Amino acid sequence: PSLVGSEMCIRDRKRPTSDPRVQLFWRLLSLLVVFCRLPFAIVENPLFKAFIWFLDATLPLPSRTKLTHTLLPALKAEGSKHIKSVLVGVRGVAITFDLWMSRKTEDNLSVDIHFIDKQWQWHHKHIGIISCKDSSTGEEIAPRIKTILEEYDLLYRVAAVVKDGGGNLATATVVLAKQGLTGCRALGAWVPHVTLCFAHKINGACNAAVLEAKRMNLEVSPPHPCLLCILFYHETTFMCLILLNLL
């Protein structure tokens, strides 16, 4: 505690921000915050400061403002540039939309693309996230999705759209079609193929089967194979395949 509360940064020994080692440190720190989903305020945490000081007292930590408004936007721009370079020559992509809740219990919509490049390498890229904390209706989500697709020049290269069973995403897909979203023209598909997520389908089928069994007072205790598939659905894909064979 005394170490944490003291002036441990030794300001006169700090490296200048232009130092290559500092730049690399800030980059790795930004990646750590993103991929480990750490709060931006971690750079102000006394224990984190003590930890960095213990490793290398000459490395200056960026401020929270620096991290939020400079380092992370630069990292995002670098990632966007890389994705655009990989998309060169790609004729069509599949898009997945997924609405999920953050640790702060705020709704967010993830936009991901899946495609095969000219070297026949499969890619899965995250291209955007939309905050839905104010409203998540399909009419309001669609324009923001369109903006993301236009940034990567994908509005006319969408071969398929995979979404969950929410009505808002169904509405958003319809609105996007009216705003110019078309299928993969290079492949002759003028309308994207829209389908529900397979995992959501199987999960819904399992839940419906259990409810129907309870309604009919059926015996579904182990070792009934269908029940085994349902119980292990979230843990193994193999059991999902067994369930499909039983249907």
PDB file of C-alpha atoms in Angstrom:
ATOM      1  CA  PRO A   1       0.000   0.000   0.000  1.00  0.00           C
ATOM      2  CA  SER A   2       2.784   2.433   0.823  1.00  0.00           C
ATOM      3  CA  LEU A   3       4.368   1.701  -2.545  1.00  0.00           C
ATOM      4  CA  VAL A   4       1.101   2.247  -4.401  1.00  0.00           C
ATOM      5  CA  GLY A   5       0.434   5.524  -2.632  1.00  0.00           C
ATOM      6  CA  SER A   6       3.930   6.916  -3.140  1.00  0.00           C
ATOM      7  CA  GLU A   7       5.342   8.770  -6.089  1.00  0.00           C
ATOM      8  CA  MET A   8       6.693   5.646  -7.710  1.00  0.00           C
ATOM      9  CA  CYS A   9       6.683   6.861 -11.299  1.00  0.00           C
ATOM     10  CA  ILE A  10      10.101   8.601 -10.931  1.00  0.00           C
ATOM     11  CA  ARG A  11       9.215  11.239 -13.525  1.00  0.00           C
ATOM     12  CA  ASP A  12      12.796  12.194 -14.365  1.00  0.00           C
ATOM     13  CA  ARG A  13      13.469   8.632 -15.576  1.00  0.00           C
ATOM     14  CA  LYS A  14      10.454   8.351 -17.863  1.00  0.00           C
ATOM     15  CA  ARG A  15      11.104   7.677 -21.522  1.00  0.00           C
ATOM     16  CA  PRO A  16       9.763  10.255 -24.011  1.00  0.00           C
ATOM     17  CA  THR A  17       6.497   9.342 -25.712  1.00  0.00           C
ATOM     18  CA  SER A  18       8.292   9.289 -29.061  1.00  0.00           C
ATOM     19  CA  ASP A  19      10.506   6.436 -27.884  1.00  0.00           C
ATOM     20  CA  PRO A  20       9.833   3.268 -29.991  1.00  0.00           C
ATOM     21  CA  ARG A  21       9.629   1.188 -26.815  1.00  0.00           C
ATOM     22  CA  VAL A  22       6.896   3.467 -25.442  1.00  0.00           C
ATOM     23  CA  GLN A  23       4.983   3.333 -28.720  1.00  0.00           C
ATOM     24  CA  LEU A  24       5.145  -0.472 -28.703  1.00  0.00           C
ATOM     25  CA  PHE A  25       4.075  -0.561 -25.063  1.00  0.00           C
ATOM     26  CA  TRP A  26       1.063   1.666 -25.766  1.00  0.00           C
ATOM     27  CA  ARG A  27       0.080  -0.480 -28.739  1.00  0.00           C
ATOM     28  CA  LEU A  28       0.258  -3.708 -26.725  1.00  0.00           C
ATOM     29  CA  LEU A  29      -1.670  -2.061 -23.904  1.00  0.00           C
ATOM     30  CA  SER A  30      -4.411  -1.020 -26.352  1.00  0.00           C
ATOM     31  CA  LEU A  31      -4.635  -4.569 -27.688  1.00  0.00           C
ATOM     32  CA  LEU A  32      -4.812  -5.905 -24.131  1.00  0.00           C
ATOM     33  CA  VAL A  33      -7.702  -3.576 -23.286  1.00  0.00           C
ATOM     34  CA  VAL A  34      -9.611  -4.565 -26.439  1.00  0.00           C
ATOM     35  CA  PHE A  35      -9.143  -8.325 -26.468  1.00  0.00           C
ATOM     36  CA  CYS A  36      -9.413  -8.809 -22.703  1.00  0.00           C
ATOM     37  CA  ARG A  37     -12.347  -6.377 -22.503  1.00  0.00           C
ATOM     38  CA  LEU A  38     -10.733  -4.321 -19.777  1.00  0.00           C
ATOM     39  CA  PRO A  39     -12.211  -0.991 -18.653  1.00  0.00           C
ATOM     40  CA  PHE A  40     -10.474   2.076 -20.020  1.00  0.00           C
ATOM     41  CA  ALA A  41     -10.049   3.331 -16.455  1.00  0.00           C
ATOM     42  CA  ILE A  42      -7.483   0.605 -15.800  1.00  0.00           C
ATOM     43  CA  VAL A  43      -4.709   3.038 -16.755  1.00  0.00           C
ATOM     44  CA  GLU A  44      -5.724   5.110 -13.718  1.00  0.00           C
ATOM     45  CA  ASN A  45      -5.841   2.189 -11.319  1.00  0.00           C
ATOM     46  CA  PRO A  46      -3.118   2.506  -8.617  1.00  0.00           C
ATOM     47  CA  LEU A  47      -2.449  -1.239  -8.553  1.00  0.00           C
ATOM     48  CA  PHE A  48      -2.077  -1.383 -12.331  1.00  0.00           C
ATOM     49  CA  LYS A  49       0.287   1.585 -12.181  1.00  0.00           C
ATOM     50  CA  ALA A  50       2.315  -0.205  -9.526  1.00  0.00           C
ATOM     51  CA  PHE A  51       2.421  -3.339 -11.650  1.00  0.00           C
ATOM     52  CA  ILE A  52       3.759  -1.452 -14.695  1.00  0.00           C
ATOM     53  CA  TRP A  53       6.217   0.450 -12.524  1.00  0.00           C
ATOM     54  CA  PHE A  54       7.516  -2.840 -11.117  1.00  0.00           C
ATOM     55  CA  LEU A  55       8.065  -4.221 -14.641  1.00  0.00           C
ATOM     56  CA  ASP A  56       9.672  -1.093 -16.063  1.00  0.00           C
ATOM     57  CA  ALA A  57       9.666   2.211 -14.187  1.00  0.00           C
ATOM     58  CA  THR A  58      10.707   4.092 -17.341  1.00  0.00           C
ATOM     59  CA  LEU A  59       7.499   3.370 -19.252  1.00  0.00           C
ATOM     60  CA  PRO A  60       4.858   6.112 -18.993  1.00  0.00           C
ATOM     61  CA  LEU A  61       1.238   5.063 -18.920  1.00  0.00           C
ATOM     62  CA  PRO A  62      -1.125   6.870 -21.295  1.00  0.00           C
ATOM     63  CA  SER A  63      -3.954   8.837 -19.768  1.00  0.00           C
ATOM     64  CA  ARG A  64      -7.500   7.577 -20.034  1.00  0.00           C
ATOM     65  CA  THR A  65      -8.243  10.388 -22.501  1.00  0.00           C
ATOM     66  CA  LYS A  66      -5.237   9.430 -24.610  1.00  0.00           C
ATOM     67  CA  LEU A  67      -6.320   5.798 -24.640  1.00  0.00           C
ATOM     68  CA  THR A  68      -9.952   6.590 -25.477  1.00  0.00           C
ATOM     69  CA  HIS A  69      -9.557   9.298 -28.097  1.00  0.00           C
ATOM     70  CA  THR A  70      -6.190   8.546 -29.701  1.00  0.00           C
ATOM     71  CA  LEU A  71      -4.802   5.037 -29.218  1.00  0.00           C
ATOM     72  CA  LEU A  72      -7.984   2.978 -29.613  1.00  0.00           C
ATOM     73  CA  PRO A  73      -9.306   4.941 -32.649  1.00  0.00           C
ATOM     74  CA  ALA A  74      -5.892   4.501 -34.301  1.00  0.00           C
ATOM     75  CA  LEU A  75      -6.079   0.770 -33.599  1.00  0.00           C
ATOM     76  CA  LYS A  76      -9.571   0.625 -35.098  1.00  0.00           C
ATOM     77  CA  ALA A  77      -8.405   2.482 -38.207  1.00  0.00           C
ATOM     78  CA  GLU A  78      -5.530   0.040 -38.602  1.00  0.00           C
ATOM     79  CA  GLY A  79      -7.890  -2.908 -38.302  1.00  0.00           C
ATOM     80  CA  SER A  80     -10.325  -1.423 -40.822  1.00  0.00           C
ATOM     81  CA  LYS A  81      -7.503  -0.862 -43.294  1.00  0.00           C
ATOM     82  CA  HIS A  82      -6.428  -4.485 -42.954  1.00  0.00           C
ATOM     83  CA  ILE A  83      -9.971  -5.810 -43.483  1.00  0.00           C
ATOM     84  CA  LYS A  84     -10.418  -3.651 -46.587  1.00  0.00           C
ATOM     85  CA  SER A  85      -7.159  -4.977 -48.028  1.00  0.00           C
ATOM     86  CA  VAL A  86      -8.277  -8.575 -47.456  1.00  0.00           C
ATOM     87  CA  LEU A  87     -11.663  -7.839 -49.085  1.00  0.00           C
ATOM     88  CA  VAL A  88     -10.046  -6.782 -52.365  1.00  0.00           C
ATOM     89  CA  GLY A  89     -11.249  -9.148 -55.066  1.00  0.00           C
ATOM     90  CA  VAL A  90     -13.808 -10.855 -52.829  1.00  0.00           C
ATOM     91  CA  ARG A  91     -17.086 -11.226 -54.720  1.00  0.00           C
ATOM     92  CA  GLY A  92     -19.452 -12.031 -51.896  1.00  0.00           C
ATOM     93  CA  VAL A  93     -19.694 -12.249 -48.138  1.00  0.00           C
ATOM     94  CA  ALA A  94     -22.069 -13.698 -45.583  1.00  0.00           C
ATOM     95  CA  ILE A  95     -23.127 -11.392 -42.776  1.00  0.00           C
ATOM     96  CA  THR A  96     -24.140 -12.396 -39.274  1.00  0.00           C
ATOM     97  CA  PHE A  97     -26.035 -10.115 -36.914  1.00  0.00           C
ATOM     98  CA  ASP A  98     -26.152 -10.927 -33.232  1.00  0.00           C
ATOM     99  CA  LEU A  99     -27.848  -8.909 -30.505  1.00  0.00           C
ATOM    100  CA  TRP A 100     -26.221  -9.416 -27.114  1.00  0.00           C
ATOM    101  CA  MET A 101     -25.956  -7.748 -23.718  1.00  0.00           C
ATOM    102  CA  SER A 102     -22.746  -6.209 -22.417  1.00  0.00           C
ATOM    103  CA  ARG A 103     -21.420  -6.409 -18.861  1.00  0.00           C
ATOM    104  CA  LYS A 104     -23.146  -3.087 -18.238  1.00  0.00           C
ATOM    105  CA  THR A 105     -26.453  -4.746 -19.268  1.00  0.00           C
ATOM    106  CA  GLU A 106     -26.625  -2.650 -22.429  1.00  0.00           C
ATOM    107  CA  ASP A 107     -27.844  -4.145 -25.708  1.00  0.00           C
ATOM    108  CA  ASN A 108     -25.308  -4.190 -28.541  1.00  0.00           C
ATOM    109  CA  LEU A 109     -25.537  -5.453 -32.097  1.00  0.00           C
ATOM    110  CA  SER A 110     -22.467  -7.174 -33.511  1.00  0.00           C
ATOM    111  CA  VAL A 111     -21.896  -7.147 -37.280  1.00  0.00           C
ATOM    112  CA  ASP A 112     -19.548  -9.839 -38.618  1.00  0.00           C
ATOM    113  CA  ILE A 113     -18.642 -11.010 -42.107  1.00  0.00           C
ATOM    114  CA  HIS A 114     -17.508 -14.413 -43.366  1.00  0.00           C
ATOM    115  CA  PHE A 115     -15.887 -14.965 -46.741  1.00  0.00           C
ATOM    116  CA  ILE A 116     -13.280 -16.815 -48.785  1.00  0.00           C
ATOM    117  CA  ASP A 117     -10.500 -14.772 -50.387  1.00  0.00           C
ATOM    118  CA  LYS A 118      -8.837 -15.291 -53.754  1.00  0.00           C
ATOM    119  CA  GLN A 119      -6.345 -17.716 -52.166  1.00  0.00           C
ATOM    120  CA  TRP A 120      -9.279 -19.826 -50.895  1.00  0.00           C
ATOM    121  CA  GLN A 121      -8.586 -18.866 -47.303  1.00  0.00           C
ATOM    122  CA  TRP A 122     -11.615 -18.583 -45.011  1.00  0.00           C
ATOM    123  CA  HIS A 123     -11.983 -15.353 -43.024  1.00  0.00           C
ATOM    124  CA  HIS A 124     -14.192 -14.233 -40.165  1.00  0.00           C
ATOM    125  CA  LYS A 125     -13.989 -10.496 -39.495  1.00  0.00           C
ATOM    126  CA  HIS A 126     -15.779  -8.251 -37.047  1.00  0.00           C
ATOM    127  CA  ILE A 127     -16.595  -4.978 -38.830  1.00  0.00           C
ATOM    128  CA  GLY A 128     -18.786  -3.109 -36.390  1.00  0.00           C
ATOM    129  CA  ILE A 129     -20.798  -2.904 -33.238  1.00  0.00           C
ATOM    130  CA  ILE A 130     -23.935  -0.851 -32.730  1.00  0.00           C
ATOM    131  CA  SER A 131     -25.123   0.344 -29.337  1.00  0.00           C
ATOM    132  CA  CYS A 132     -28.835  -0.217 -28.868  1.00  0.00           C
ATOM    133  CA  LYS A 133     -29.173   1.163 -25.347  1.00  0.00           C
ATOM    134  CA  ASP A 134     -31.480   3.980 -26.460  1.00  0.00           C
ATOM    135  CA  SER A 135     -33.576   1.974 -28.892  1.00  0.00           C
ATOM    136  CA  SER A 136     -33.196  -1.245 -30.849  1.00  0.00           C
ATOM    137  CA  THR A 137     -36.075  -1.143 -33.305  1.00  0.00           C
ATOM    138  CA  GLY A 138     -35.408  -2.431 -36.796  1.00  0.00           C
ATOM    139  CA  GLU A 139     -36.090   0.959 -38.399  1.00  0.00           C
ATOM    140  CA  GLU A 140     -33.397   2.593 -36.253  1.00  0.00           C
ATOM    141  CA  ILE A 141     -30.854  -0.215 -36.530  1.00  0.00           C
ATOM    142  CA  ALA A 142     -30.969  -0.473 -40.337  1.00  0.00           C
ATOM    143  CA  PRO A 143     -29.341   2.912 -41.190  1.00  0.00           C
ATOM    144  CA  ARG A 144     -26.443   2.208 -38.847  1.00  0.00           C
ATOM    145  CA  ILE A 145     -25.901  -1.225 -40.364  1.00  0.00           C
ATOM    146  CA  LYS A 146     -25.969   0.361 -43.823  1.00  0.00           C
ATOM    147  CA  THR A 147     -23.271   2.852 -42.790  1.00  0.00           C
ATOM    148  CA  ILE A 148     -20.998   0.008 -41.686  1.00  0.00           C
ATOM    149  CA  LEU A 149     -21.554  -1.939 -44.910  1.00  0.00           C
ATOM    150  CA  GLU A 150     -20.892   1.144 -47.035  1.00  0.00           C
ATOM    151  CA  GLU A 151     -17.607   1.760 -45.222  1.00  0.00           C
ATOM    152  CA  TYR A 152     -16.361  -1.627 -46.467  1.00  0.00           C
ATOM    153  CA  ASP A 153     -18.096  -1.404 -49.856  1.00  0.00           C
ATOM    154  CA  LEU A 154     -20.264  -4.424 -49.093  1.00  0.00           C
ATOM    155  CA  LEU A 155     -23.734  -3.123 -49.888  1.00  0.00           C
ATOM    156  CA  TYR A 156     -23.737  -5.000 -53.232  1.00  0.00           C
ATOM    157  CA  ARG A 157     -21.731  -8.053 -52.170  1.00  0.00           C
ATOM    158  CA  VAL A 158     -23.955  -9.720 -49.590  1.00  0.00           C
ATOM    159  CA  ALA A 159     -24.628 -13.338 -50.504  1.00  0.00           C
ATOM    160  CA  ALA A 160     -26.341 -14.304 -47.238  1.00  0.00           C
ATOM    161  CA  VAL A 161     -27.602 -12.802 -43.989  1.00  0.00           C
ATOM    162  CA  VAL A 162     -27.740 -14.893 -40.824  1.00  0.00           C
ATOM    163  CA  LYS A 163     -29.620 -13.500 -37.840  1.00  0.00           C
ATOM    164  CA  ASP A 164     -31.317 -14.568 -34.644  1.00  0.00           C
ATOM    165  CA  GLY A 165     -35.065 -14.873 -34.246  1.00  0.00           C
ATOM    166  CA  GLY A 166     -35.638 -11.309 -33.005  1.00  0.00           C
ATOM    167  CA  GLY A 167     -38.279  -9.307 -34.815  1.00  0.00           C
ATOM    168  CA  ASN A 168     -36.112  -6.173 -34.816  1.00  0.00           C
ATOM    169  CA  LEU A 169     -33.446  -7.806 -36.992  1.00  0.00           C
ATOM    170  CA  ALA A 170     -36.117  -9.145 -39.344  1.00  0.00           C
ATOM    171  CA  THR A 171     -37.437  -5.606 -39.741  1.00  0.00           C
ATOM    172  CA  ALA A 172     -33.920  -4.208 -40.146  1.00  0.00           C
ATOM    173  CA  THR A 173     -33.237  -6.673 -42.982  1.00  0.00           C
ATOM    174  CA  VAL A 174     -36.382  -5.572 -44.808  1.00  0.00           C
ATOM    175  CA  VAL A 175     -35.513  -1.892 -44.349  1.00  0.00           C
ATOM    176  CA  LEU A 176     -31.961  -2.515 -45.596  1.00  0.00           C
ATOM    177  CA  ALA A 177     -33.339  -4.115 -48.756  1.00  0.00           C
ATOM    178  CA  LYS A 178     -35.377  -0.955 -49.385  1.00  0.00           C
ATOM    179  CA  GLN A 179     -32.276   1.188 -48.792  1.00  0.00           C
ATOM    180  CA  GLY A 180     -30.163  -0.580 -51.384  1.00  0.00           C
ATOM    181  CA  LEU A 181     -28.919  -3.831 -49.857  1.00  0.00           C
ATOM    182  CA  THR A 182     -28.709  -6.357 -52.683  1.00  0.00           C
ATOM    183  CA  GLY A 183     -27.326  -9.827 -53.146  1.00  0.00           C
ATOM    184  CA  CYS A 184     -23.989 -10.820 -54.592  1.00  0.00           C
ATOM    185  CA  ARG A 185     -24.335  -9.479 -58.131  1.00  0.00           C
ATOM    186  CA  ALA A 186     -21.111 -11.145 -59.274  1.00  0.00           C
ATOM    187  CA  LEU A 187     -22.675 -14.513 -58.470  1.00  0.00           C
ATOM    188  CA  GLY A 188     -26.036 -13.638 -59.994  1.00  0.00           C
ATOM    189  CA  ALA A 189     -27.839 -13.405 -56.658  1.00  0.00           C
ATOM    190  CA  TRP A 190     -29.833 -10.177 -56.688  1.00  0.00           C
ATOM    191  CA  VAL A 191     -31.384 -10.797 -53.285  1.00  0.00           C
ATOM    192  CA  PRO A 192     -29.389 -11.965 -50.227  1.00  0.00           C
ATOM    193  CA  HIS A 193     -30.348 -15.312 -48.774  1.00  0.00           C
ATOM    194  CA  VAL A 194     -31.754 -14.546 -45.305  1.00  0.00           C
ATOM    195  CA  THR A 195     -31.890 -17.324 -42.729  1.00  0.00           C
ATOM    196  CA  LEU A 196     -32.014 -17.884 -38.993  1.00  0.00           C
ATOM    197  CA  CYS A 197     -28.965 -18.930 -37.010  1.00  0.00           C
ATOM    198  CA  PHE A 198     -28.763 -22.741 -36.933  1.00  0.00           C
ATOM    199  CA  ALA A 199     -27.938 -22.751 -33.231  1.00  0.00           C
ATOM    200  CA  HIS A 200     -31.058 -20.703 -32.490  1.00  0.00           C
ATOM    201  CA  LYS A 201     -33.134 -23.127 -34.586  1.00  0.00           C
ATOM    202  CA  ILE A 202     -31.861 -26.191 -32.732  1.00  0.00           C
ATOM    203  CA  ASN A 203     -32.236 -24.492 -29.370  1.00  0.00           C
ATOM    204  CA  GLY A 204     -35.801 -23.513 -30.187  1.00  0.00           C
ATOM    205  CA  ALA A 205     -36.605 -27.030 -31.389  1.00  0.00           C
ATOM    206  CA  CYS A 206     -35.214 -28.546 -28.184  1.00  0.00           C
ATOM    207  CA  ASN A 207     -37.196 -26.173 -25.987  1.00  0.00           C
ATOM    208  CA  ALA A 208     -40.366 -26.823 -27.977  1.00  0.00           C
ATOM    209  CA  ALA A 209     -39.833 -30.594 -27.696  1.00  0.00           C
ATOM    210  CA  VAL A 210     -39.487 -30.414 -23.915  1.00  0.00           C
ATOM    211  CA  LEU A 211     -42.605 -28.242 -23.555  1.00  0.00           C
ATOM    212  CA  GLU A 212     -44.592 -30.585 -25.796  1.00  0.00           C
ATOM    213  CA  ALA A 213     -43.419 -33.606 -23.825  1.00  0.00           C
ATOM    214  CA  LYS A 214     -44.483 -31.978 -20.571  1.00  0.00           C
ATOM    215  CA  ARG A 215     -47.859 -31.054 -22.054  1.00  0.00           C
ATOM    216  CA  MET A 216     -48.476 -34.647 -23.117  1.00  0.00           C
ATOM    217  CA  ASN A 217     -47.070 -36.030 -19.835  1.00  0.00           C
ATOM    218  CA  LEU A 218     -44.517 -38.110 -21.711  1.00  0.00           C
ATOM    219  CA  GLU A 219     -41.674 -39.889 -19.964  1.00  0.00           C
ATOM    220  CA  VAL A 220     -38.493 -38.117 -21.053  1.00  0.00           C
ATOM    221  CA  SER A 221     -36.103 -39.182 -18.312  1.00  0.00           C
ATOM    222  CA  PRO A 222     -32.680 -40.656 -19.196  1.00  0.00           C
ATOM    223  CA  PRO A 223     -31.612 -42.665 -21.079  1.00  0.00           C
ATOM    224  CA  HIS A 224     -34.044 -41.305 -23.691  1.00  0.00           C
ATOM    225  CA  PRO A 225     -31.752 -40.274 -26.629  1.00  0.00           C
ATOM    226  CA  CYS A 226     -33.630 -37.067 -27.460  1.00  0.00           C
ATOM    227  CA  LEU A 227     -33.321 -35.822 -23.896  1.00  0.00           C
ATOM    228  CA  LEU A 228     -29.612 -36.648 -23.895  1.00  0.00           C
ATOM    229  CA  CYS A 229     -29.193 -34.523 -27.015  1.00  0.00           C
ATOM    230  CA  ILE A 230     -31.023 -31.640 -25.365  1.00  0.00           C
ATOM    231  CA  LEU A 231     -29.006 -31.880 -22.154  1.00  0.00           C
ATOM    232  CA  PHE A 232     -25.693 -31.904 -23.989  1.00  0.00           C
ATOM    233  CA  TYR A 233     -26.659 -29.460 -26.736  1.00  0.00           C
ATOM    234  CA  HIS A 234     -24.670 -26.550 -25.308  1.00  0.00           C
ATOM    235  CA  GLU A 235     -21.595 -28.682 -24.685  1.00  0.00           C
ATOM    236  CA  THR A 236     -21.014 -30.720 -27.816  1.00  0.00           C
ATOM    237  CA  THR A 237     -21.722 -30.443 -31.513  1.00  0.00           C
ATOM    238  CA  PHE A 238     -21.687 -34.229 -31.774  1.00  0.00           C
ATOM    239  CA  MET A 239     -24.929 -34.458 -29.787  1.00  0.00           C
ATOM    240  CA  CYS A 240     -26.507 -31.920 -32.152  1.00  0.00           C
ATOM    241  CA  LEU A 241     -25.708 -34.238 -35.054  1.00  0.00           C
ATOM    242  CA  ILE A 242     -27.308 -37.137 -33.211  1.00  0.00           C
ATOM    243  CA  LEU A 243     -30.426 -35.046 -32.668  1.00  0.00           C
ATOM    244  CA  LEU A 244     -30.597 -34.261 -36.379  1.00  0.00           C
ATOM    245  CA  ASN A 245     -30.402 -37.977 -37.199  1.00  0.00           C
ATOM    246  CA  LEU A 246     -33.266 -38.659 -34.815  1.00  0.00           C
ATOM    247  CA  LEU A 247     -35.566 -36.021 -36.344  1.00  0.00           C
TER     248      LEU A 247
END
